[in-house]
Amino acid sequence: MFQARRGMLFAAGVAAILATANAALCGCSKDIALRLTNIYENGDTDFHYDYCENIEDGRGFTAGIAGFCTGTADAWVVIEEYHKLTGGNDDFSPMDDVLAKYAESGSDSVSGLEDYCSVWKKLGESDVKFQQAQDTVRDEMYYTPSQQLADELGLKFDITRGELYDTGIQHGVGDDADGLPALVSDTSKSFTADATGDSGSTLKVNGHNVDEIVWLQKFLEVVVDDLKNPKEADNQAGTTVWADDDYRTKSYSYMIDAKTYMFGSSVEALDNDGNPTTV
């Protein structure tokens, strides 16, 4: 079941995000990063295109491979992408007006969407076009922006780039105070002097030389603090759900301790119960 929820993604900001190009992690490393997040979101490494439920977190229905929500606009973006592939006449079409309204307003209401989950589950199980739409929106709304931030920071390690992607899924990539860009900024601002380490990768942060793994460890601290003390009022309502999500950061800390900085063909991480698992 999807646990953490992102900040609001209003329709006005979606188009700008979708205009970006793919970047960074690719091939096996990208697949591992995606599957690590699948563990934290779903409890296993599979891509749950057919997942759909209301987890009562103030975001309406949560569904698909990236927890697309009816109340945060990204679910509507997936359906719009699907409409492009079907010609706009498919099982979601009768719900378009309601979905567009909730995406625009950020409403957590599910009224008028009584068939939503049954349709999502049916299409998610076997409709290749619907699965393609989810892949496209996940990459363009979450994966690519996270990797562009990684490029700006000069990140070299798969583990750091993977953590930025996972945080983008969990917190969103928008400009709210709990979003990935704000968390990255808060982390970098904390460095007021050189911070040495032995990872072999040095970042230039505020004019200081900062070891990449030292930066990542600080970033994980900032993420945990934000989970427990979200800044946005919309996210404070889900504080209990967010605070329980620290198994994600514990898993990445486990990989740091094992010096798994590059993913290779497989990695050992922690599952959501804290047990080692191979991805």
mmCIF file of C-alpha atoms in Angstrom:
data_model
loop_
_atom_site.group_PDB
_atom_site.id
_atom_site.type_symbol
_atom_site.label_atom_id
_atom_site.label_comp_id
_atom_site.label_asym_id
_atom_site.label_seq_id
_atom_site.Cartn_x
_atom_site.Cartn_y
_atom_site.Cartn_z
ATOM 1 C CA MET A 1 0.000 0.000 0.000
ATOM 2 C CA PHE A 2 1.262 3.459 -0.793
ATOM 3 C CA GLN A 3 2.168 5.250 2.418
ATOM 4 C CA ALA A 4 3.672 8.716 2.036
ATOM 5 C CA ARG A 5 1.934 11.478 0.161
ATOM 6 C CA ARG A 6 3.281 14.282 -1.890
ATOM 7 C CA GLY A 7 2.509 17.961 -1.768
ATOM 8 C CA MET A 8 -0.090 19.384 -4.110
ATOM 9 C CA LEU A 9 0.669 19.287 -7.855
ATOM 10 C CA PHE A 10 -1.721 21.764 -9.389
ATOM 11 C CA ALA A 11 -2.464 21.568 -13.095
ATOM 12 C CA ALA A 12 -0.821 24.924 -13.845
ATOM 13 C CA GLY A 13 2.582 23.555 -12.893
ATOM 14 C CA VAL A 14 2.231 20.206 -14.599
ATOM 15 C CA ALA A 15 2.819 21.374 -18.163
ATOM 16 C CA ALA A 16 6.180 22.903 -17.281
ATOM 17 C CA ILE A 17 7.325 19.681 -15.634
ATOM 18 C CA LEU A 18 6.237 17.570 -18.592
ATOM 19 C CA ALA A 19 8.247 19.759 -20.970
ATOM 20 C CA THR A 20 11.552 18.478 -19.564
ATOM 21 C CA ALA A 21 13.759 15.835 -21.170
ATOM 22 C CA ASN A 22 15.026 12.557 -19.717
ATOM 23 C CA ALA A 23 18.297 12.660 -17.785
ATOM 24 C CA ALA A 24 20.821 10.754 -15.679
ATOM 25 C CA LEU A 25 20.422 7.198 -14.320
ATOM 26 C CA CYS A 26 19.784 4.742 -17.109
ATOM 27 C CA GLY A 27 19.651 1.036 -17.854
ATOM 28 C CA CYS A 28 20.106 -1.311 -14.910
ATOM 29 C CA SER A 29 20.841 1.491 -12.430
ATOM 30 C CA LYS A 30 17.562 3.223 -13.222
ATOM 31 C CA ASP A 31 15.641 -0.047 -12.970
ATOM 32 C CA ILE A 32 17.129 -0.712 -9.535
ATOM 33 C CA ALA A 33 16.286 2.806 -8.358
ATOM 34 C CA LEU A 34 12.686 2.379 -9.526
ATOM 35 C CA ARG A 35 12.388 -1.037 -7.888
ATOM 36 C CA LEU A 36 13.813 0.219 -4.598
ATOM 37 C CA THR A 37 11.038 2.806 -4.525
ATOM 38 C CA ASN A 38 8.548 0.060 -5.417
ATOM 39 C CA ILE A 39 9.566 -1.712 -2.203
ATOM 40 C CA TYR A 40 8.940 1.397 -0.113
ATOM 41 C CA GLU A 41 5.663 2.139 -1.873
ATOM 42 C CA ASN A 42 4.255 -1.358 -2.449
ATOM 43 C CA GLY A 43 6.225 -3.755 -0.290
ATOM 44 C CA ASP A 44 7.825 -5.545 -3.246
ATOM 45 C CA THR A 45 9.848 -4.776 -6.369
ATOM 46 C CA ASP A 46 6.994 -5.228 -8.861
ATOM 47 C CA PHE A 47 5.377 -2.413 -10.841
ATOM 48 C CA HIS A 48 1.785 -2.272 -9.582
ATOM 49 C CA TYR A 49 0.045 -0.621 -12.507
ATOM 50 C CA ASP A 50 -3.305 -1.934 -11.226
ATOM 51 C CA TYR A 51 -3.068 -0.659 -7.635
ATOM 52 C CA CYS A 52 -5.859 1.694 -6.508
ATOM 53 C CA GLU A 53 -7.350 2.664 -3.145
ATOM 54 C CA ASN A 54 -8.271 5.593 -0.934
ATOM 55 C CA ILE A 55 -5.761 5.570 1.911
ATOM 56 C CA GLU A 56 -7.544 8.483 3.635
ATOM 57 C CA ASP A 57 -4.555 10.811 3.503
ATOM 58 C CA GLY A 58 -6.317 13.849 2.082
ATOM 59 C CA ARG A 59 -5.325 13.136 -1.522
ATOM 60 C CA GLY A 60 -8.343 11.249 -2.838
ATOM 61 C CA PHE A 61 -7.659 7.967 -4.634
ATOM 62 C CA THR A 62 -4.041 6.796 -4.801
ATOM 63 C CA ALA A 63 -3.190 4.540 -7.720
ATOM 64 C CA GLY A 64 -0.618 3.047 -10.057
ATOM 65 C CA ILE A 65 3.148 2.688 -10.086
ATOM 66 C CA ALA A 66 3.877 6.082 -8.513
ATOM 67 C CA GLY A 67 0.880 6.619 -6.258
ATOM 68 C CA PHE A 68 -0.840 9.001 -8.657
ATOM 69 C CA CYS A 69 -3.570 10.883 -6.770
ATOM 70 C CA THR A 70 -6.888 12.317 -7.872
ATOM 71 C CA GLY A 71 -6.393 15.240 -5.501
ATOM 72 C CA THR A 72 -2.872 16.217 -6.600
ATOM 73 C CA ALA A 73 -3.370 16.404 -10.389
ATOM 74 C CA ASP A 74 -0.903 13.683 -11.369
ATOM 75 C CA ALA A 75 -3.607 10.993 -11.720
ATOM 76 C CA TRP A 76 -5.446 13.289 -14.114
ATOM 77 C CA VAL A 77 -2.218 13.775 -16.087
ATOM 78 C CA VAL A 78 -1.903 9.984 -16.429
ATOM 79 C CA ILE A 79 -5.464 9.739 -17.703
ATOM 80 C CA GLU A 80 -4.919 12.608 -20.141
ATOM 81 C CA GLU A 81 -1.820 10.805 -21.432
ATOM 82 C CA TYR A 82 -3.888 7.634 -21.794
ATOM 83 C CA HIS A 83 -6.559 9.556 -23.691
ATOM 84 C CA LYS A 84 -3.889 10.606 -26.195
ATOM 85 C CA LEU A 85 -3.136 6.935 -26.835
ATOM 86 C CA THR A 86 -6.783 5.844 -27.099
ATOM 87 C CA GLY A 87 -8.156 8.783 -29.020
ATOM 88 C CA GLY A 88 -9.990 10.041 -25.940
ATOM 89 C CA ASN A 89 -12.742 7.433 -25.945
ATOM 90 C CA ASP A 90 -12.068 4.928 -23.172
ATOM 91 C CA ASP A 91 -13.384 3.737 -19.819
ATOM 92 C CA PHE A 92 -12.152 6.840 -17.986
ATOM 93 C CA SER A 93 -13.883 9.281 -20.343
ATOM 94 C CA PRO A 94 -17.188 9.467 -18.387
ATOM 95 C CA MET A 95 -15.212 10.626 -15.317
ATOM 96 C CA ASP A 96 -13.192 13.329 -17.080
ATOM 97 C CA ASP A 97 -15.126 16.339 -15.823
ATOM 98 C CA VAL A 98 -14.953 15.215 -12.197
ATOM 99 C CA LEU A 99 -11.280 14.275 -12.409
ATOM 100 C CA ALA A 100 -10.342 17.594 -14.000
ATOM 101 C CA LYS A 101 -12.271 19.478 -11.318
ATOM 102 C CA TYR A 102 -10.562 17.660 -8.440
ATOM 103 C CA ALA A 103 -7.146 18.056 -10.076
ATOM 104 C CA GLU A 104 -7.669 21.807 -10.365
ATOM 105 C CA SER A 105 -9.043 22.300 -6.866
ATOM 106 C CA GLY A 106 -6.866 19.782 -5.022
ATOM 107 C CA SER A 107 -9.975 18.183 -3.542
ATOM 108 C CA ASP A 108 -9.717 14.865 -1.731
ATOM 109 C CA SER A 109 -13.334 14.056 -2.578
ATOM 110 C CA VAL A 110 -14.072 10.802 -4.379
ATOM 111 C CA SER A 111 -17.706 11.628 -5.059
ATOM 112 C CA GLY A 112 -18.583 10.870 -8.659
ATOM 113 C CA LEU A 113 -15.678 8.446 -8.938
ATOM 114 C CA GLU A 114 -17.460 5.313 -7.787
ATOM 115 C CA ASP A 115 -16.098 3.314 -10.759
ATOM 116 C CA TYR A 116 -12.628 4.842 -10.695
ATOM 117 C CA CYS A 117 -10.706 2.085 -8.921
ATOM 118 C CA SER A 118 -12.426 -0.740 -10.782
ATOM 119 C CA VAL A 119 -11.529 0.895 -14.102
ATOM 120 C CA TRP A 120 -7.959 1.639 -12.998
ATOM 121 C CA LYS A 121 -7.431 -1.929 -11.790
ATOM 122 C CA LYS A 122 -8.864 -3.477 -14.958
ATOM 123 C CA LEU A 123 -6.771 -1.348 -17.298
ATOM 124 C CA GLY A 124 -3.684 -1.558 -15.119
ATOM 125 C CA GLU A 125 -3.668 -5.344 -15.261
ATOM 126 C CA SER A 126 -3.423 -5.757 -19.013
ATOM 127 C CA ASP A 127 -3.810 -2.554 -21.041
ATOM 128 C CA VAL A 128 -0.360 -1.829 -22.477
ATOM 129 C CA LYS A 129 -1.320 1.727 -23.423
ATOM 130 C CA PHE A 130 -2.431 2.498 -19.860
ATOM 131 C CA GLN A 131 0.800 1.053 -18.475
ATOM 132 C CA GLN A 132 2.744 3.133 -21.001
ATOM 133 C CA ALA A 133 0.894 6.271 -19.874
ATOM 134 C CA GLN A 134 1.886 5.593 -16.262
ATOM 135 C CA ASP A 135 5.537 5.031 -17.216
ATOM 136 C CA THR A 136 5.600 8.262 -19.204
ATOM 137 C CA VAL A 137 4.106 10.418 -16.467
ATOM 138 C CA ARG A 138 6.233 8.865 -13.722
ATOM 139 C CA ASP A 139 9.388 9.658 -15.668
ATOM 140 C CA GLU A 140 8.401 13.124 -16.808
ATOM 141 C CA MET A 141 6.885 14.311 -13.528
ATOM 142 C CA TYR A 142 9.186 12.652 -10.987
ATOM 143 C CA TYR A 143 12.185 10.789 -12.349
ATOM 144 C CA THR A 144 13.501 13.380 -14.797
ATOM 145 C CA PRO A 145 13.130 16.420 -12.491
ATOM 146 C CA SER A 146 14.909 14.544 -9.706
ATOM 147 C CA GLN A 147 17.798 13.725 -12.025
ATOM 148 C CA GLN A 148 18.022 17.282 -13.276
ATOM 149 C CA LEU A 149 18.487 18.386 -9.670
ATOM 150 C CA ALA A 150 21.139 15.680 -9.339
ATOM 151 C CA ASP A 151 22.916 17.069 -12.414
ATOM 152 C CA GLU A 152 22.848 20.583 -10.966
ATOM 153 C CA LEU A 153 24.441 19.280 -7.768
ATOM 154 C CA GLY A 154 27.044 17.338 -9.729
ATOM 155 C CA LEU A 155 26.091 14.003 -8.181
ATOM 156 C CA LYS A 156 28.103 11.029 -9.400
ATOM 157 C CA PHE A 157 26.770 8.108 -7.366
ATOM 158 C CA ASP A 158 23.740 5.987 -8.178
ATOM 159 C CA ILE A 159 22.790 5.865 -4.497
ATOM 160 C CA THR A 160 22.490 9.655 -4.226
ATOM 161 C CA ARG A 161 20.573 9.941 -7.484
ATOM 162 C CA GLY A 162 18.286 7.087 -6.465
ATOM 163 C CA GLU A 163 17.518 8.762 -3.149
ATOM 164 C CA LEU A 164 16.595 12.013 -4.910
ATOM 165 C CA TYR A 165 14.168 10.095 -7.143
ATOM 166 C CA ASP A 166 12.610 8.316 -4.168
ATOM 167 C CA THR A 167 12.210 11.598 -2.296
ATOM 168 C CA GLY A 168 10.632 13.122 -5.394
ATOM 169 C CA ILE A 169 8.033 10.351 -5.373
ATOM 170 C CA GLN A 170 7.438 10.753 -1.647
ATOM 171 C CA HIS A 171 7.464 14.548 -1.376
ATOM 172 C CA GLY A 172 6.832 15.734 -4.911
ATOM 173 C CA VAL A 173 9.061 17.884 -7.079
ATOM 174 C CA GLY A 174 7.044 21.097 -6.853
ATOM 175 C CA ASP A 175 8.029 24.388 -5.262
ATOM 176 C CA ASP A 176 6.267 23.848 -1.929
ATOM 177 C CA ALA A 177 8.265 23.877 1.307
ATOM 178 C CA ASP A 178 8.136 20.069 1.649
ATOM 179 C CA GLY A 179 9.040 19.321 -1.971
ATOM 180 C CA LEU A 180 12.288 17.803 -3.217
ATOM 181 C CA PRO A 181 13.831 21.108 -4.393
ATOM 182 C CA ALA A 182 13.262 22.686 -0.975
ATOM 183 C CA LEU A 183 14.770 19.686 0.815
ATOM 184 C CA VAL A 184 17.810 19.770 -1.462
ATOM 185 C CA SER A 185 18.174 23.505 -0.822
ATOM 186 C CA ASP A 186 17.843 23.083 2.955
ATOM 187 C CA THR A 187 20.521 20.405 2.873
ATOM 188 C CA SER A 188 22.986 22.461 0.864
ATOM 189 C CA LYS A 189 22.406 25.579 3.013
ATOM 190 C CA SER A 190 23.508 23.624 6.075
ATOM 191 C CA PHE A 191 27.091 23.433 4.771
ATOM 192 C CA THR A 192 29.019 26.537 5.795
ATOM 193 C CA ALA A 193 32.481 24.994 5.537
ATOM 194 C CA ASP A 194 34.264 22.161 3.756
ATOM 195 C CA ALA A 195 32.999 18.697 4.701
ATOM 196 C CA THR A 196 35.473 15.961 3.924
ATOM 197 C CA GLY A 197 34.829 12.260 3.434
ATOM 198 C CA ASP A 198 36.301 9.200 1.773
ATOM 199 C CA SER A 199 33.768 8.523 -1.002
ATOM 200 C CA GLY A 200 36.005 9.917 -3.743
ATOM 201 C CA SER A 201 33.324 12.313 -5.031
ATOM 202 C CA THR A 202 33.439 15.967 -4.025
ATOM 203 C CA LEU A 203 30.610 18.445 -4.608
ATOM 204 C CA LYS A 204 30.914 22.203 -4.734
ATOM 205 C CA VAL A 205 28.264 23.457 -2.296
ATOM 206 C CA ASN A 206 28.039 27.162 -1.455
ATOM 207 C CA GLY A 207 31.662 27.483 -2.507
ATOM 208 C CA HIS A 208 32.710 24.677 -0.157
ATOM 209 C CA ASN A 209 34.082 21.214 -0.946
ATOM 210 C CA VAL A 210 31.583 18.665 0.353
ATOM 211 C CA ASP A 211 31.954 14.903 0.083
ATOM 212 C CA GLU A 212 28.959 13.485 -1.811
ATOM 213 C CA ILE A 213 28.145 10.826 0.783
ATOM 214 C CA VAL A 214 28.424 13.372 3.594
ATOM 215 C CA TRP A 215 25.922 15.498 1.654
ATOM 216 C CA LEU A 216 23.636 12.475 1.182
ATOM 217 C CA GLN A 217 23.718 11.625 4.885
ATOM 218 C CA LYS A 218 22.710 15.186 5.728
ATOM 219 C CA PHE A 219 19.969 15.031 3.102
ATOM 220 C CA LEU A 220 18.524 11.920 4.744
ATOM 221 C CA GLU A 221 18.456 13.773 8.076
ATOM 222 C CA VAL A 222 16.608 16.677 6.461
ATOM 223 C CA VAL A 223 14.076 14.305 4.882
ATOM 224 C CA VAL A 224 13.388 12.537 8.197
ATOM 225 C CA ASP A 225 12.901 15.861 9.953
ATOM 226 C CA ASP A 226 10.469 16.974 7.274
ATOM 227 C CA LEU A 227 8.499 13.730 7.569
ATOM 228 C CA LYS A 228 8.047 14.379 11.268
ATOM 229 C CA ASN A 229 7.539 18.140 10.924
ATOM 230 C CA PRO A 230 6.099 18.975 7.486
ATOM 231 C CA LYS A 231 5.928 22.686 6.747
ATOM 232 C CA GLU A 232 2.888 22.784 4.459
ATOM 233 C CA ALA A 233 -0.540 22.762 6.139
ATOM 234 C CA ASP A 234 -1.873 20.261 3.591
ATOM 235 C CA ASN A 235 0.847 17.808 4.592
ATOM 236 C CA GLN A 236 0.537 18.338 8.335
ATOM 237 C CA ALA A 237 -2.802 16.532 8.222
ATOM 238 C CA GLY A 238 -0.928 13.376 7.219
ATOM 239 C CA THR A 239 1.921 13.715 9.730
ATOM 240 C CA THR A 240 1.285 10.280 11.273
ATOM 241 C CA VAL A 241 1.453 8.607 7.857
ATOM 242 C CA TRP A 242 4.583 10.532 6.893
ATOM 243 C CA ALA A 243 6.410 9.909 10.179
ATOM 244 C CA ASP A 244 5.954 6.147 9.761
ATOM 245 C CA ASP A 245 7.766 6.300 6.414
ATOM 246 C CA ASP A 246 11.319 6.478 7.732
ATOM 247 C CA TYR A 247 12.001 2.913 6.547
ATOM 248 C CA ARG A 248 12.923 4.485 3.214
ATOM 249 C CA THR A 249 15.743 6.541 4.686
ATOM 250 C CA LYS A 250 16.828 3.613 6.874
ATOM 251 C CA SER A 251 17.185 1.489 3.741
ATOM 252 C CA TYR A 252 19.358 4.093 2.027
ATOM 253 C CA SER A 253 21.416 4.506 5.205
ATOM 254 C CA TYR A 254 21.946 0.734 5.180
ATOM 255 C CA MET A 255 23.318 0.957 1.635
ATOM 256 C CA ILE A 256 25.569 3.854 2.661
ATOM 257 C CA ASP A 257 26.984 1.777 5.526
ATOM 258 C CA ALA A 258 27.680 -1.026 3.043
ATOM 259 C CA LYS A 259 29.342 1.524 0.706
ATOM 260 C CA THR A 260 26.937 0.573 -2.077
ATOM 261 C CA TYR A 261 27.471 3.824 -3.887
ATOM 262 C CA MET A 262 26.967 2.389 -7.389
ATOM 263 C CA PHE A 263 24.164 -0.077 -8.039
ATOM 264 C CA GLY A 264 25.732 -2.465 -10.542
ATOM 265 C CA SER A 265 23.519 -5.426 -11.461
ATOM 266 C CA SER A 266 21.954 -5.754 -7.995
ATOM 267 C CA VAL A 267 21.972 -4.182 -4.542
ATOM 268 C CA GLU A 268 21.165 -5.283 -1.010
ATOM 269 C CA ALA A 269 18.784 -2.910 0.758
ATOM 270 C CA LEU A 270 16.223 -3.125 3.557
ATOM 271 C CA ASP A 271 12.581 -3.990 3.096
ATOM 272 C CA ASN A 272 9.873 -2.103 4.964
ATOM 273 C CA ASP A 273 10.265 -4.368 7.990
ATOM 274 C CA GLY A 274 13.988 -3.694 8.190
ATOM 275 C CA ASN A 275 15.087 -7.022 6.735
ATOM 276 C CA PRO A 276 17.855 -7.256 4.095
ATOM 277 C CA THR A 277 16.567 -7.892 0.584
ATOM 278 C CA THR A 278 18.240 -8.094 -2.811
ATOM 279 C CA VAL A 279 17.025 -5.928 -5.691
#
